[in-house]
JSON list of C-alpha atoms in Angstrom, two decimals:
[
{"chain": "Y", "resi": 2, "resn": "UNK", "atom": "CA", "xyz": [-46.50, -188.12, 24.62]},
{"chain": "Y", "resi": 3, "resn": "UNK", "atom": "CA", "xyz": [-42.79, -187.35, 24.53]},
{"chain": "Y", "resi": 4, "resn": "UNK", "atom": "CA", "xyz": [-40.70, -184.33, 23.59]},
{"chain": "Y", "resi": 5, "resn": "UNK", "atom": "CA", "xyz": [-38.85, -184.99, 20.32]},
{"chain": "Y", "resi": 6, "resn": "UNK", "atom": "CA", "xyz": [-36.18, -182.40, 20.59]},
{"chain": "Y", "resi": 7, "resn": "UNK", "atom": "CA", "xyz": [-35.32, -178.86, 21.65]},
{"chain": "Y", "resi": 8, "resn": "UNK", "atom": "CA", "xyz": [-36.05, -176.67, 18.63]},
{"chain": "Y", "resi": 9, "resn": "UNK", "atom": "CA", "xyz": [-34.30, -173.30, 19.46]},
{"chain": "Y", "resi": 10, "resn": "UNK", "atom": "CA", "xyz": [-33.67, -170.92, 22.30]},
{"chain": "Y", "resi": 11, "resn": "UNK", "atom": "CA", "xyz": [-35.26, -167.43, 21.92]},
{"chain": "Y", "resi": 12, "resn": "UNK", "atom": "CA", "xyz": [-33.47, -164.28, 23.11]},
{"chain": "Y", "resi": 13, "resn": "UNK", "atom": "CA", "xyz": [-35.21, -160.94, 22.90]},
{"chain": "Y", "resi": 14, "resn": "UNK", "atom": "CA", "xyz": [-32.73, -158.07, 22.11]},
{"chain": "Y", "resi": 15, "resn": "UNK", "atom": "CA", "xyz": [-32.87, -154.31, 21.33]},
{"chain": "Y", "resi": 16, "resn": "UNK", "atom": "CA", "xyz": [-29.99, -154.45, 18.68]},
{"chain": "Y", "resi": 17, "resn": "UNK", "atom": "CA", "xyz": [-30.62, -157.33, 16.37]},
{"chain": "Y", "resi": 18, "resn": "UNK", "atom": "CA", "xyz": [-27.61, -156.60, 14.24]},
{"chain": "Y", "resi": 19, "resn": "UNK", "atom": "CA", "xyz": [-25.19, -156.57, 17.10]},
{"chain": "Y", "resi": 20, "resn": "UNK", "atom": "CA", "xyz": [-26.63, -159.77, 18.60]},
{"chain": "Y", "resi": 21, "resn": "UNK", "atom": "CA", "xyz": [-26.59, -161.45, 15.30]},
{"chain": "Y", "resi": 22, "resn": "UNK", "atom": "CA", "xyz": [-23.01, -160.48, 14.80]},
{"chain": "Y", "resi": 23, "resn": "UNK", "atom": "CA", "xyz": [-21.98, -161.85, 18.24]},
{"chain": "Y", "resi": 24, "resn": "UNK", "atom": "CA", "xyz": [-23.50, -165.25, 17.61]},
{"chain": "Y", "resi": 25, "resn": "UNK", "atom": "CA", "xyz": [-21.96, -165.46, 14.17]},
{"chain": "Y", "resi": 26, "resn": "UNK", "atom": "CA", "xyz": [-18.60, -164.64, 15.72]},
{"chain": "Y", "resi": 27, "resn": "UNK", "atom": "CA", "xyz": [-19.22, -167.70, 17.98]},
{"chain": "Y", "resi": 28, "resn": "UNK", "atom": "CA", "xyz": [-19.62, -169.71, 14.78]},
{"chain": "Y", "resi": 29, "resn": "UNK", "atom": "CA", "xyz": [-23.39, -169.98, 14.40]},
{"chain": "Y", "resi": 30, "resn": "UNK", "atom": "CA", "xyz": [-24.67, -169.49, 10.85]},
{"chain": "Y", "resi": 31, "resn": "UNK", "atom": "CA", "xyz": [-27.43, -167.12, 9.89]},
{"chain": "Y", "resi": 32, "resn": "UNK", "atom": "CA", "xyz": [-30.30, -169.18, 8.50]},
{"chain": "Y", "resi": 33, "resn": "UNK", "atom": "CA", "xyz": [-32.52, -166.12, 7.80]},
{"chain": "Y", "resi": 34, "resn": "UNK", "atom": "CA", "xyz": [-34.53, -163.31, 9.12]},
{"chain": "Y", "resi": 35, "resn": "UNK", "atom": "CA", "xyz": [-37.97, -161.79, 8.76]},
{"chain": "Y", "resi": 36, "resn": "UNK", "atom": "CA", "xyz": [-40.37, -159.27, 10.17]},
{"chain": "Y", "resi": 37, "resn": "UNK", "atom": "CA", "xyz": [-43.14, -160.74, 12.19]},
{"chain": "Y", "resi": 38, "resn": "UNK", "atom": "CA", "xyz": [-46.54, -159.24, 12.88]},
{"chain": "Y", "resi": 39, "resn": "UNK", "atom": "CA", "xyz": [-50.20, -159.80, 12.60]},
{"chain": "Y", "resi": 40, "resn": "UNK", "atom": "CA", "xyz": [-53.03, -161.23, 14.68]},
{"chain": "Y", "resi": 41, "resn": "UNK", "atom": "CA", "xyz": [-51.56, -164.70, 14.78]},
{"chain": "Y", "resi": 42, "resn": "UNK", "atom": "CA", "xyz": [-48.27, -163.49, 16.50]},
{"chain": "Y", "resi": 43, "resn": "UNK", "atom": "CA", "xyz": [-50.36, -161.27, 18.84]},
{"chain": "Y", "resi": 44, "resn": "UNK", "atom": "CA", "xyz": [-52.24, -164.41, 19.94]},
{"chain": "Y", "resi": 45, "resn": "UNK", "atom": "CA", "xyz": [-49.24, -166.63, 20.17]},
{"chain": "Y", "resi": 46, "resn": "UNK", "atom": "CA", "xyz": [-47.22, -164.30, 22.42]},
{"chain": "Y", "resi": 47, "resn": "UNK", "atom": "CA", "xyz": [-50.20, -162.83, 24.21]},
{"chain": "Y", "resi": 48, "resn": "UNK", "atom": "CA", "xyz": [-49.52, -159.09, 23.41]},
{"chain": "Y", "resi": 49, "resn": "UNK", "atom": "CA", "xyz": [-51.35, -156.65, 21.15]},
{"chain": "Y", "resi": 50, "resn": "UNK", "atom": "CA", "xyz": [-49.89, -154.80, 18.29]},
{"chain": "Y", "resi": 51, "resn": "UNK", "atom": "CA", "xyz": [-46.75, -156.88, 17.80]},
{"chain": "Y", "resi": 52, "resn": "UNK", "atom": "CA", "xyz": [-44.29, -155.68, 15.24]},
{"chain": "Y", "resi": 53, "resn": "UNK", "atom": "CA", "xyz": [-41.04, -157.58, 15.55]},
{"chain": "Y", "resi": 54, "resn": "UNK", "atom": "CA", "xyz": [-38.03, -158.78, 13.51]},
{"chain": "Y", "resi": 55, "resn": "UNK", "atom": "CA", "xyz": [-36.22, -162.05, 14.02]},
{"chain": "Y", "resi": 56, "resn": "UNK", "atom": "CA", "xyz": [-32.98, -163.69, 13.00]},
{"chain": "Y", "resi": 57, "resn": "UNK", "atom": "CA", "xyz": [-32.55, -167.47, 13.16]},
{"chain": "Y", "resi": 58, "resn": "UNK", "atom": "CA", "xyz": [-28.96, -168.87, 13.70]},
{"chain": "Y", "resi": 59, "resn": "UNK", "atom": "CA", "xyz": [-27.99, -172.44, 13.56]},
{"chain": "Y", "resi": 60, "resn": "UNK", "atom": "CA", "xyz": [-24.97, -174.47, 14.89]},
{"chain": "Y", "resi": 61, "resn": "UNK", "atom": "CA", "xyz": [-22.69, -175.87, 12.25]},
{"chain": "Y", "resi": 62, "resn": "UNK", "atom": "CA", "xyz": [-23.81, -179.29, 13.12]},
{"chain": "Y", "resi": 63, "resn": "UNK", "atom": "CA", "xyz": [-27.40, -178.35, 12.37]},
{"chain": "Y", "resi": 64, "resn": "UNK", "atom": "CA", "xyz": [-28.72, -179.55, 15.74]},
{"chain": "Y", "resi": 65, "resn": "UNK", "atom": "CA", "xyz": [-29.10, -176.30, 17.79]},
{"chain": "Y", "resi": 66, "resn": "UNK", "atom": "CA", "xyz": [-30.74, -172.97, 16.84]},
{"chain": "Y", "resi": 67, "resn": "UNK", "atom": "CA", "xyz": [-30.98, -169.52, 18.42]},
{"chain": "Y", "resi": 68, "resn": "UNK", "atom": "CA", "xyz": [-33.74, -167.26, 17.48]},
{"chain": "Y", "resi": 69, "resn": "UNK", "atom": "CA", "xyz": [-33.04, -163.48, 18.08]},
{"chain": "Y", "resi": 70, "resn": "UNK", "atom": "CA", "xyz": [-35.99, -161.18, 18.37]},
{"chain": "Y", "resi": 71, "resn": "UNK", "atom": "CA", "xyz": [-36.32, -157.39, 18.54]},
{"chain": "Y", "resi": 72, "resn": "UNK", "atom": "CA", "xyz": [-39.74, -155.98, 19.29]},
{"chain": "Y", "resi": 73, "resn": "UNK", "atom": "CA", "xyz": [-40.62, -152.53, 17.67]},
{"chain": "Y", "resi": 74, "resn": "UNK", "atom": "CA", "xyz": [-43.96, -152.71, 19.39]},
{"chain": "Y", "resi": 75, "resn": "UNK", "atom": "CA", "xyz": [-45.44, -152.86, 22.00]},
{"chain": "Y", "resi": 76, "resn": "UNK", "atom": "CA", "xyz": [-42.88, -151.01, 24.00]},
{"chain": "Y", "resi": 77, "resn": "UNK", "atom": "CA", "xyz": [-41.23, -152.53, 26.92]},
{"chain": "Y", "resi": 78, "resn": "UNK", "atom": "CA", "xyz": [-40.83, -150.98, 30.34]},
{"chain": "Y", "resi": 79, "resn": "UNK", "atom": "CA", "xyz": [-38.23, -152.21, 32.81]},
{"chain": "Y", "resi": 80, "resn": "UNK", "atom": "CA", "xyz": [-34.60, -152.33, 33.89]},
{"chain": "Y", "resi": 81, "resn": "UNK", "atom": "CA", "xyz": [-32.07, -152.68, 31.21]},
{"chain": "Y", "resi": 82, "resn": "UNK", "atom": "CA", "xyz": [-29.12, -153.57, 33.60]},
{"chain": "Y", "resi": 83, "resn": "UNK", "atom": "CA", "xyz": [-27.57, -156.94, 32.84]},
{"chain": "Y", "resi": 84, "resn": "UNK", "atom": "CA", "xyz": [-28.70, -159.56, 35.25]},
{"chain": "Y", "resi": 85, "resn": "UNK", "atom": "CA", "xyz": [-25.96, -161.42, 37.26]},
{"chain": "Y", "resi": 86, "resn": "UNK", "atom": "CA", "xyz": [-25.42, -165.21, 36.72]},
{"chain": "Y", "resi": 87, "resn": "UNK", "atom": "CA", "xyz": [-27.38, -166.16, 39.78]},
{"chain": "Y", "resi": 88, "resn": "UNK", "atom": "CA", "xyz": [-30.64, -164.35, 38.89]},
{"chain": "Y", "resi": 89, "resn": "UNK", "atom": "CA", "xyz": [-33.71, -166.54, 38.57]},
{"chain": "Y", "resi": 90, "resn": "UNK", "atom": "CA", "xyz": [-34.84, -167.56, 35.20]},
{"chain": "Y", "resi": 91, "resn": "UNK", "atom": "CA", "xyz": [-33.06, -168.59, 32.01]},
{"chain": "Y", "resi": 92, "resn": "UNK", "atom": "CA", "xyz": [-29.66, -167.07, 32.55]},
{"chain": "Y", "resi": 93, "resn": "UNK", "atom": "CA", "xyz": [-27.22, -168.26, 29.97]},
{"chain": "Y", "resi": 94, "resn": "UNK", "atom": "CA", "xyz": [-26.85, -170.52, 26.83]},
{"chain": "Y", "resi": 95, "resn": "UNK", "atom": "CA", "xyz": [-23.94, -172.95, 26.49]},
{"chain": "Y", "resi": 96, "resn": "UNK", "atom": "CA", "xyz": [-21.86, -174.05, 23.47]},
{"chain": "Y", "resi": 97, "resn": "UNK", "atom": "CA", "xyz": [-19.14, -176.56, 22.96]},
{"chain": "Y", "resi": 98, "resn": "UNK", "atom": "CA", "xyz": [-16.32, -175.03, 20.99]},
{"chain": "Y", "resi": 99, "resn": "UNK", "atom": "CA", "xyz": [-13.27, -176.75, 19.50]},
{"chain": "Y", "resi": 100, "resn": "UNK", "atom": "CA", "xyz": [-10.73, -174.14, 20.63]},
{"chain": "Y", "resi": 101, "resn": "UNK", "atom": "CA", "xyz": [-11.94, -171.97, 23.48]},
{"chain": "Y", "resi": 102, "resn": "UNK", "atom": "CA", "xyz": [-8.81, -169.68, 23.44]},
{"chain": "Y", "resi": 103, "resn": "UNK", "atom": "CA", "xyz": [-9.36, -168.87, 19.85]},
{"chain": "Y", "resi": 104, "resn": "UNK", "atom": "CA", "xyz": [-13.10, -168.19, 20.23]},
{"chain": "Y", "resi": 105, "resn": "UNK", "atom": "CA", "xyz": [-12.40, -165.94, 23.38]},
{"chain": "Y", "resi": 106, "resn": "UNK", "atom": "CA", "xyz": [-9.60, -164.08, 21.44]},
{"chain": "Y", "resi": 107, "resn": "UNK", "atom": "CA", "xyz": [-11.96, -163.35, 18.68]},
{"chain": "Y", "resi": 108, "resn": "UNK", "atom": "CA", "xyz": [-14.75, -162.28, 20.93]},
{"chain": "Y", "resi": 109, "resn": "UNK", "atom": "CA", "xyz": [-12.31, -159.97, 22.97]},
{"chain": "Y", "resi": 110, "resn": "UNK", "atom": "CA", "xyz": [-11.10, -158.31, 19.74]},
{"chain": "Y", "resi": 111, "resn": "UNK", "atom": "CA", "xyz": [-14.67, -157.27, 19.36]},
{"chain": "Y", "resi": 112, "resn": "UNK", "atom": "CA", "xyz": [-15.02, -155.88, 22.88]},
{"chain": "Y", "resi": 113, "resn": "UNK", "atom": "CA", "xyz": [-16.47, -158.82, 24.67]},
{"chain": "Y", "resi": 114, "resn": "UNK", "atom": "CA", "xyz": [-15.38, -159.62, 28.18]},
{"chain": "Y", "resi": 115, "resn": "UNK", "atom": "CA", "xyz": [-15.20, -162.55, 30.33]},
{"chain": "Y", "resi": 116, "resn": "UNK", "atom": "CA", "xyz": [-17.79, -162.61, 33.16]},
{"chain": "Y", "resi": 117, "resn": "UNK", "atom": "CA", "xyz": [-15.41, -164.49, 35.52]},
{"chain": "Y", "resi": 118, "resn": "UNK", "atom": "CA", "xyz": [-12.34, -166.51, 34.80]},
{"chain": "Y", "resi": 119, "resn": "UNK", "atom": "CA", "xyz": [-11.60, -169.34, 32.39]},
{"chain": "Y", "resi": 120, "resn": "UNK", "atom": "CA", "xyz": [-11.35, -172.58, 34.49]},
{"chain": "Y", "resi": 121, "resn": "UNK", "atom": "CA", "xyz": [-10.92, -176.31, 34.22]},
{"chain": "Y", "resi": 122, "resn": "UNK", "atom": "CA", "xyz": [-13.67, -178.69, 35.33]},
{"chain": "Y", "resi": 123, "resn": "UNK", "atom": "CA", "xyz": [-11.77, -181.71, 36.16]},
{"chain": "Y", "resi": 124, "resn": "UNK", "atom": "CA", "xyz": [-10.59, -183.65, 33.09]},
{"chain": "Y", "resi": 125, "resn": "UNK", "atom": "CA", "xyz": [-13.71, -182.97, 31.15]},
{"chain": "Y", "resi": 126, "resn": "UNK", "atom": "CA", "xyz": [-13.79, -179.30, 30.05]},
{"chain": "Y", "resi": 127, "resn": "UNK", "atom": "CA", "xyz": [-12.29, -175.81, 29.95]},
{"chain": "Y", "resi": 128, "resn": "UNK", "atom": "CA", "xyz": [-15.11, -173.46, 30.71]},
{"chain": "Y", "resi": 129, "resn": "UNK", "atom": "CA", "xyz": [-15.86, -169.66, 30.78]},
{"chain": "Y", "resi": 130, "resn": "UNK", "atom": "CA", "xyz": [-18.73, -167.31, 30.74]},
{"chain": "Y", "resi": 131, "resn": "UNK", "atom": "CA", "xyz": [-18.67, -164.27, 28.39]},
{"chain": "Y", "resi": 132, "resn": "UNK", "atom": "CA", "xyz": [-21.15, -161.39, 28.31]},
{"chain": "Y", "resi": 133, "resn": "UNK", "atom": "CA", "xyz": [-22.37, -160.48, 24.93]},
{"chain": "Y", "resi": 134, "resn": "UNK", "atom": "CA", "xyz": [-24.57, -157.65, 23.53]},
{"chain": "Y", "resi": 135, "resn": "UNK", "atom": "CA", "xyz": [-27.30, -156.53, 25.93]},
{"chain": "Y", "resi": 136, "resn": "UNK", "atom": "CA", "xyz": [-26.02, -158.59, 28.90]},
{"chain": "Y", "resi": 137, "resn": "UNK", "atom": "CA", "xyz": [-26.44, -162.11, 27.19]},
{"chain": "Y", "resi": 138, "resn": "UNK", "atom": "CA", "xyz": [-24.47, -164.56, 29.14]},
{"chain": "Y", "resi": 139, "resn": "UNK", "atom": "CA", "xyz": [-22.88, -167.41, 26.99]},
{"chain": "Y", "resi": 140, "resn": "UNK", "atom": "CA", "xyz": [-21.11, -170.26, 28.44]},
{"chain": "Y", "resi": 141, "resn": "UNK", "atom": "CA", "xyz": [-18.26, -171.66, 26.29]},
{"chain": "Y", "resi": 142, "resn": "UNK", "atom": "CA", "xyz": [-16.96, -175.29, 26.99]},
{"chain": "Y", "resi": 143, "resn": "UNK", "atom": "CA", "xyz": [-13.98, -177.04, 25.19]},
{"chain": "Y", "resi": 144, "resn": "UNK", "atom": "CA", "xyz": [-14.04, -180.70, 25.80]},
{"chain": "Y", "resi": 145, "resn": "UNK", "atom": "CA", "xyz": [-10.64, -182.16, 26.92]},
{"chain": "Y", "resi": 146, "resn": "UNK", "atom": "CA", "xyz": [-9.07, -185.43, 25.85]}
]
């Protein structure tokens, strides 16, 4: 048995429209969206009374997808503060872009800020982290040479 591929990364958000717009600004294409509810989803995610909505976005090359979900029920308890980059668990998603300066400028025009600084990683990449809606951290990388 082997893994064939990574199908998608799932991110749960409160504001599905804002998160979708953020990822579309990065260049992902909206593949579609749908409400999700019923016994089958309750059993899959291990919750009762799930009412959710999803949006599926895809990279332009068709190889990477992001699934954004917002849960209308059951309600969630917990801290809504954005987690720092060193918090345990899945903390960021990374995308290779062709012009990091243009992408960052477009995001800044929409109010997105860098988490730290834009830096060069040897002769390989220019890198930065940005924090999107609801504290989502995205790493951007532009390959050099």
